[in-house]
mmCIF file of C-alpha atoms in Angstrom:
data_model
loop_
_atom_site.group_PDB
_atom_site.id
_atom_site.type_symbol
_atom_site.label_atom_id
_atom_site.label_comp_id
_atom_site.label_asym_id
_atom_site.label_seq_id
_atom_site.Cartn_x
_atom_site.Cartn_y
_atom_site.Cartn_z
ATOM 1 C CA UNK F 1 -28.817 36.311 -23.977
ATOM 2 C CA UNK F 2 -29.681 39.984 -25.484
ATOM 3 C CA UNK F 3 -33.140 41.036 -26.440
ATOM 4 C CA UNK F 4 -33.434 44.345 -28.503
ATOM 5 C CA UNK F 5 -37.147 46.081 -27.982
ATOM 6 C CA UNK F 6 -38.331 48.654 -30.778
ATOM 7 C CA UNK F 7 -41.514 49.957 -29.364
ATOM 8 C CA UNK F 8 -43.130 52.323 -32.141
ATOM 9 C CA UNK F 9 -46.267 54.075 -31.577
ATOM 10 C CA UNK F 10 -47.759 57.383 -31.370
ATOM 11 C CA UNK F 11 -47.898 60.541 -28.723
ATOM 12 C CA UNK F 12 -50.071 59.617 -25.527
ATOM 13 C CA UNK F 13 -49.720 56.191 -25.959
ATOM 14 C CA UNK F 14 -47.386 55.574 -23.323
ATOM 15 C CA UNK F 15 -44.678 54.203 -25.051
ATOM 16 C CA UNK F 16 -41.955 56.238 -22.944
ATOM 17 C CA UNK F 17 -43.599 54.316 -20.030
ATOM 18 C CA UNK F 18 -44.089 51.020 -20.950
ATOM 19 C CA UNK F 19 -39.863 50.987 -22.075
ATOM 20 C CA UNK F 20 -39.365 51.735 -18.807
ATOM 21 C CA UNK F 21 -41.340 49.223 -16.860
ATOM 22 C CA UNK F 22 -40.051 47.109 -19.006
ATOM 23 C CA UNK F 23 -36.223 47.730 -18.474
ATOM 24 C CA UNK F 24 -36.997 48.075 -14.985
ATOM 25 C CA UNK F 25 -38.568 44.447 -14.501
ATOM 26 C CA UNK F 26 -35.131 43.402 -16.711
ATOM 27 C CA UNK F 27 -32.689 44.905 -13.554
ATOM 28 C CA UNK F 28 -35.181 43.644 -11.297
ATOM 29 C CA UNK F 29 -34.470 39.868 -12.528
ATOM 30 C CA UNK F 30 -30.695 41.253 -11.964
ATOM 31 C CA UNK F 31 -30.392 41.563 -15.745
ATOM 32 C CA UNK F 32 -28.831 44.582 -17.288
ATOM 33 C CA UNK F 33 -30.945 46.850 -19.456
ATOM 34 C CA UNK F 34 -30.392 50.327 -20.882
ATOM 35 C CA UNK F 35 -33.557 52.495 -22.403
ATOM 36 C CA UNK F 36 -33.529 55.148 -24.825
ATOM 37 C CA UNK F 37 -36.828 57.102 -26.161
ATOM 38 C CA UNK F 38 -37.273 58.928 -29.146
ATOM 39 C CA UNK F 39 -39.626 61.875 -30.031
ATOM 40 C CA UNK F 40 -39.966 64.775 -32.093
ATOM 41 C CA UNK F 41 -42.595 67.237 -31.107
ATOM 42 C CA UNK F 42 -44.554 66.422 -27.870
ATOM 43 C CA UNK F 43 -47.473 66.561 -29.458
ATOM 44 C CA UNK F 44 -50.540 63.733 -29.094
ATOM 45 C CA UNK F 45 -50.583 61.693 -32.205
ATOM 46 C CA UNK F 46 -47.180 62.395 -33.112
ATOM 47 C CA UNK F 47 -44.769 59.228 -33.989
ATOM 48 C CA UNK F 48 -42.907 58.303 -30.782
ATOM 49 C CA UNK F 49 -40.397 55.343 -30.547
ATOM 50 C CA UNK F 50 -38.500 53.874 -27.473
ATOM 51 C CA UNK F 51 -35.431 51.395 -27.724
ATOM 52 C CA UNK F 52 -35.005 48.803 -24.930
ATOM 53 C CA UNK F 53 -31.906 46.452 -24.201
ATOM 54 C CA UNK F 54 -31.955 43.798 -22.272
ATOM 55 C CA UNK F 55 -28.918 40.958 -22.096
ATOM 56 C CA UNK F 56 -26.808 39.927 -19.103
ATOM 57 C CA UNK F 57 -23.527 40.771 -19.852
ATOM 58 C CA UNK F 58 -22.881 44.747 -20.097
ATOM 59 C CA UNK F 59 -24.207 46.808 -22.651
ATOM 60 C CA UNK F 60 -22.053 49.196 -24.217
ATOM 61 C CA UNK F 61 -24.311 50.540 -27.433
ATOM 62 C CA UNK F 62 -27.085 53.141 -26.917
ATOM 63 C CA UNK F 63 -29.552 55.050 -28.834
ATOM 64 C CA UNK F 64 -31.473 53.709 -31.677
ATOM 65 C CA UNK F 65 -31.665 50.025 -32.106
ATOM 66 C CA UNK F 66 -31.517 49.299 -35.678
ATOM 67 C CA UNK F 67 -31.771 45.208 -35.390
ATOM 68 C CA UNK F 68 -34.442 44.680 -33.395
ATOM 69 C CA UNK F 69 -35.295 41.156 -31.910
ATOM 70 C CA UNK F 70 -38.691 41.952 -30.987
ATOM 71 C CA UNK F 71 -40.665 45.265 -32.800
ATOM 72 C CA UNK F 72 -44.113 46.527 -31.018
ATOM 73 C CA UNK F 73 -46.043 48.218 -33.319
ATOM 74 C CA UNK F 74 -48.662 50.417 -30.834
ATOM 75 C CA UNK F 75 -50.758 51.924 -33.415
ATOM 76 C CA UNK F 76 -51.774 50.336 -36.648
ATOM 77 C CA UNK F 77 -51.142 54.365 -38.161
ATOM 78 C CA UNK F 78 -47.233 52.718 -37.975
ATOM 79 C CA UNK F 79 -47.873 50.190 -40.246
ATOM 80 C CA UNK F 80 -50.735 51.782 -42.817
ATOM 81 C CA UNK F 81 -49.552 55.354 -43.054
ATOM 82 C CA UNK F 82 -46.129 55.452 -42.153
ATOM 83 C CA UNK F 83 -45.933 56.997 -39.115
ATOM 84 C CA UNK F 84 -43.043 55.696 -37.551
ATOM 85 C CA UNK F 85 -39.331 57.451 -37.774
ATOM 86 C CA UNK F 86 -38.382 54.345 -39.379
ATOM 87 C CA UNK F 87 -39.051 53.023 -42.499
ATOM 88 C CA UNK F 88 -40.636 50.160 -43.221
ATOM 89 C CA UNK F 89 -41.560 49.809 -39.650
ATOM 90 C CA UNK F 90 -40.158 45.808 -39.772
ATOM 91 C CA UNK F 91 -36.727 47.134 -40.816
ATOM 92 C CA UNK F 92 -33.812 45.473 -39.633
ATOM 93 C CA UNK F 93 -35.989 42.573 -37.685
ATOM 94 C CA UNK F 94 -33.367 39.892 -36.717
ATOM 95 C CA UNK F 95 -34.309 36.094 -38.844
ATOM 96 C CA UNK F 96 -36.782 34.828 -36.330
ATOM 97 C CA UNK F 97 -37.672 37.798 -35.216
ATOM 98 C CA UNK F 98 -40.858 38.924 -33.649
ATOM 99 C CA UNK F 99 -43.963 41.504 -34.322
ATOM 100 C CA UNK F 100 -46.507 42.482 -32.392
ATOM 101 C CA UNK F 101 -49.068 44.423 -33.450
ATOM 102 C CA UNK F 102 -52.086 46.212 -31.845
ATOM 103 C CA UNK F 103 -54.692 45.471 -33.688
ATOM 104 C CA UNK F 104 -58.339 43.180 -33.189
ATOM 105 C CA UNK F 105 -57.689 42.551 -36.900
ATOM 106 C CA UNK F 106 -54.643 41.362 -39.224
ATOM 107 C CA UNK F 107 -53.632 44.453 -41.382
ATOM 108 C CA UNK F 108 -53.417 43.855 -45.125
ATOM 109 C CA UNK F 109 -49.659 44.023 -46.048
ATOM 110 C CA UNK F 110 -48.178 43.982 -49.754
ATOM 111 C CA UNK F 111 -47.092 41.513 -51.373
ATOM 112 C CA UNK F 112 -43.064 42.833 -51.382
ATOM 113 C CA UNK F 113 -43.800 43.197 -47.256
ATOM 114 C CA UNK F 114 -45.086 39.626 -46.531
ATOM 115 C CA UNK F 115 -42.287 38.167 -48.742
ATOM 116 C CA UNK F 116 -39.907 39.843 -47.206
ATOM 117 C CA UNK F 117 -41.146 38.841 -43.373
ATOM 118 C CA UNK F 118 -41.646 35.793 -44.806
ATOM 119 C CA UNK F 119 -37.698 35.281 -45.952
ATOM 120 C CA UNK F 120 -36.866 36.394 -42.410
ATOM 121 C CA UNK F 121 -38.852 33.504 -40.488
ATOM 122 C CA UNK F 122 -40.517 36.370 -39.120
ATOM 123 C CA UNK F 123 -42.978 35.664 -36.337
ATOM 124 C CA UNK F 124 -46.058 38.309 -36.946
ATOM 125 C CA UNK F 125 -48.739 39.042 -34.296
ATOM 126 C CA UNK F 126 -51.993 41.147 -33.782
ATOM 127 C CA UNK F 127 -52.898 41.849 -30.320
ATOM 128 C CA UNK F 128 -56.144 43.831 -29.412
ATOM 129 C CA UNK F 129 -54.276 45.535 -26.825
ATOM 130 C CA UNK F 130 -56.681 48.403 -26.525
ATOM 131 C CA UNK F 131 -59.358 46.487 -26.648
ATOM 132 C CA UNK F 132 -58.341 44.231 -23.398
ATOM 133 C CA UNK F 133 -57.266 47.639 -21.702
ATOM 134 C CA UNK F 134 -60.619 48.805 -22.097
ATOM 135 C CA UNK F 135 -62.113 45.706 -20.888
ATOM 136 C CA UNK F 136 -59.944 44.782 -17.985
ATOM 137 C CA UNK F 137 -58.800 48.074 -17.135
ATOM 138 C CA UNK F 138 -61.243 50.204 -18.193
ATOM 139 C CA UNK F 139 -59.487 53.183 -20.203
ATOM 140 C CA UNK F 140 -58.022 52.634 -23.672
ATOM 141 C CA UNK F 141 -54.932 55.110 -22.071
ATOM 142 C CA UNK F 142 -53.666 51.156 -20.112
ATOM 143 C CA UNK F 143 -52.818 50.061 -23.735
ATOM 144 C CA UNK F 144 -49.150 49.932 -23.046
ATOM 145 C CA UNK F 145 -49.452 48.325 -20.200
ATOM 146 C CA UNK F 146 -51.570 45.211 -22.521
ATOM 147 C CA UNK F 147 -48.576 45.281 -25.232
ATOM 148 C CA UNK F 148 -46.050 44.646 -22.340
ATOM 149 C CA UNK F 149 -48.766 41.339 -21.384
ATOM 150 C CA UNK F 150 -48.305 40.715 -24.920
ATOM 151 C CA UNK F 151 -44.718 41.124 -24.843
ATOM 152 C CA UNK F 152 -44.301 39.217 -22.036
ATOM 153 C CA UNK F 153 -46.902 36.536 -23.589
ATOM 154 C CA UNK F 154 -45.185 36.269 -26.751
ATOM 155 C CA UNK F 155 -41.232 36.472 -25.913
ATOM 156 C CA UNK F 156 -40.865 35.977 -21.972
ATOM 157 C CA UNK F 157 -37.903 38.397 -22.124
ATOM 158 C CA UNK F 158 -38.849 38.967 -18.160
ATOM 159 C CA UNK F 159 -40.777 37.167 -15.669
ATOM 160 C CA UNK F 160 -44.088 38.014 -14.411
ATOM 161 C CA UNK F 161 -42.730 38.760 -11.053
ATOM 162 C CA UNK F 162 -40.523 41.132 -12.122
ATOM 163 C CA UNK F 163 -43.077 43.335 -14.358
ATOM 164 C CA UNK F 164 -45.704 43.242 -11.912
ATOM 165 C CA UNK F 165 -42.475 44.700 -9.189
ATOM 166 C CA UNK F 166 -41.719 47.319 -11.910
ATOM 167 C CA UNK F 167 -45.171 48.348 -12.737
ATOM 168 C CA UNK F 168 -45.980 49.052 -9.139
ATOM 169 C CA UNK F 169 -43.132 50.771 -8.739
ATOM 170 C CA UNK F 170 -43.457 53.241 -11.858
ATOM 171 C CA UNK F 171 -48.097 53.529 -10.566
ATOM 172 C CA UNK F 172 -47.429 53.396 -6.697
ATOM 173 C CA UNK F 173 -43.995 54.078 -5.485
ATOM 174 C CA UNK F 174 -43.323 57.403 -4.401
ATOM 175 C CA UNK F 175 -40.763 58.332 -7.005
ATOM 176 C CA UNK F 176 -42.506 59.942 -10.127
ATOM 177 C CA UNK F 177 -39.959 59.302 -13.436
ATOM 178 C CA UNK F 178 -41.713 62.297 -15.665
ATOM 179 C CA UNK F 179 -40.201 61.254 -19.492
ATOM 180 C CA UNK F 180 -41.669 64.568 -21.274
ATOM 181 C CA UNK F 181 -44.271 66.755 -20.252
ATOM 182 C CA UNK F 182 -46.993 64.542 -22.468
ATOM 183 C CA UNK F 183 -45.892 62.062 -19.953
ATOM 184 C CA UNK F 184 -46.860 63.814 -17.314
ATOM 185 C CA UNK F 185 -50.082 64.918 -18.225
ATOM 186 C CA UNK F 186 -50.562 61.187 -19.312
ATOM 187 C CA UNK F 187 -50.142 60.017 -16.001
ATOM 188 C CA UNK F 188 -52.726 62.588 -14.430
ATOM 189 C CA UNK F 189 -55.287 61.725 -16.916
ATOM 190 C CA UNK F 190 -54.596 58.197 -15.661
ATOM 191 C CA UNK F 191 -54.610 59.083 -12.186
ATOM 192 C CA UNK F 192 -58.104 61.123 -12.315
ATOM 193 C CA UNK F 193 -59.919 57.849 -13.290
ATOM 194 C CA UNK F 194 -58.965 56.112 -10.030
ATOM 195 C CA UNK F 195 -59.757 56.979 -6.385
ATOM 196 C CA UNK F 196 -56.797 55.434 -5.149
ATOM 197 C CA UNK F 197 -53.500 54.093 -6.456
ATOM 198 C CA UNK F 198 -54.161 51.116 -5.972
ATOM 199 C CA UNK F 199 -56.958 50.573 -7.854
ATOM 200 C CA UNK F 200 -54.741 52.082 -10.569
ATOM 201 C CA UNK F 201 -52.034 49.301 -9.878
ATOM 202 C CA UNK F 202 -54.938 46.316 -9.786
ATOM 203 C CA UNK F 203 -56.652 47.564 -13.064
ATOM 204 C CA UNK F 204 -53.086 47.348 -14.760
ATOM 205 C CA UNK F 205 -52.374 44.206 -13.260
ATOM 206 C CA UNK F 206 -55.516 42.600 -14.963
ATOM 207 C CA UNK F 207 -54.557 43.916 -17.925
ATOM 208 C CA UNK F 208 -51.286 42.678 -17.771
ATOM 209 C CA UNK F 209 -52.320 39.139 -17.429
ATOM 210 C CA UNK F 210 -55.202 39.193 -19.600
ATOM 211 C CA UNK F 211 -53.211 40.695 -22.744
ATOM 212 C CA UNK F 212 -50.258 37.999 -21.307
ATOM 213 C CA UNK F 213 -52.883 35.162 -21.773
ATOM 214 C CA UNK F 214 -53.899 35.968 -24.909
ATOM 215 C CA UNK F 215 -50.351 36.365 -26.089
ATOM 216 C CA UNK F 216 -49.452 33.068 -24.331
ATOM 217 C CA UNK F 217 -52.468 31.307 -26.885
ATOM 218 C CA UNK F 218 -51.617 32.746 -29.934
ATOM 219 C CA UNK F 219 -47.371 32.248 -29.386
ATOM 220 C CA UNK F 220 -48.385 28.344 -29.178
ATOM 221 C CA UNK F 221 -50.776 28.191 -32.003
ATOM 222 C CA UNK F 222 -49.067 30.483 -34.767
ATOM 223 C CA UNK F 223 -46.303 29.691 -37.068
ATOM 224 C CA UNK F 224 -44.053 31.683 -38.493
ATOM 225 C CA UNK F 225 -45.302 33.922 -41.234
ATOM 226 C CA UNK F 226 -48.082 36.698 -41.271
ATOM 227 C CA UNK F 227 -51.265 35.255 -39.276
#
């Protein structure tokens, strides 16, 4: 089994993160996992991407994943003004492949677009991450942590257990991974919201499952196409 990740987004949104909760849930399931982020300027706003691996036998490749199984569009910016470092942002999905969005509302794409992801058997999905990180977690800066719910929701690369080990972990272990200095500062700004950790840790937690639940609904209800 091998699931590619192509997490695109923008600066601040914790996309640097999120890959690696996400590969560390995968070694935590005793999977093997490699991540690799990608940035320009570390400047807020600024088109970020991360690549994630995930399979059980060894992985060899690294860097940019240019067949994606599974694409997570963070910012609709990606998708309506180009922002991402690569162009269209659905290129070289996988047939069957699947897109998640963050978005309350589907985004209008052209007609070349939707017949393409149509042709692929392209699974397409909008997820108000932000939305249920601002409900369930209070801050719109837990976003990430909803699009790995979704993620989870949608694909069920890892298990539950495993994320909610790895998010802990990255929030309340003693050992700080600092990606970038906009990382860094991220996690402060986090931090400063919360008395303790562990209301940090709970907060993502609900948003976690909340985002997963939605997810969960829409993977059983939606067929394959734009929806």
């Amino acid at each position: 089994m091998q699931q590619y990740i192509r997490m695109s987004g923008l600066g601040g949104q914790g996309v640097v993160t999120a890959a690696h909760i996400l590969g560390g849930a995968a070694v935590k399931e005793g999977k093997n996992a490699t991540v690799n982020p990608f940035f320009g300027a570390e400047k807020r706003l600024a088109p970020a991407e991360s690549y994630v691996r995930i399979a059980e036998e060894e992985i060899y490749d690294t860097g940019e994943i240019l067949y994606p199984h599974v694409i997570m569009v963070y910012h609709s910016d990606v998708v309506t003004k180009g922002k991402s470092y690569t162009m269209p942002f659905f290129a070289g999905l996988r047939a069957g492949g699947v897109i998640m969005v963050n978005s309350e509302q589907p985004l209008e794409f052209d007609e070349d677009d939707r017949r393409t992801l149509e042709d692929l058997g392209a699974f397409v999905h909008f997820l108000p991450a932000t939305a249920i990180a601002k409900e369930h977690g209070g801050t719109e800066l837990s976003t990430n942590i909803a699009m790995l719910g979704g993620l989870l929701g949608l694909t069920g690369v890892v298990g539950g257990r495993a994320m909610e080990e790895s998010l802990k972990e990255r929030f309340g272990g003693k050992a700080k991974f600092v990606a970038s200095g906009t990382t860094a500062v991220l996690d402060d700004a986090i931090r400063k919201q919360y008395d303790k950790v562990e209301k940090l840790v709970s907060a993502n937690l609900r948003v976690l499952t909340a985002a997963y639940e939605v997810a969960r609904g829409m993977r059983e209800s939606a067929p394959r196409g734009v929806r």
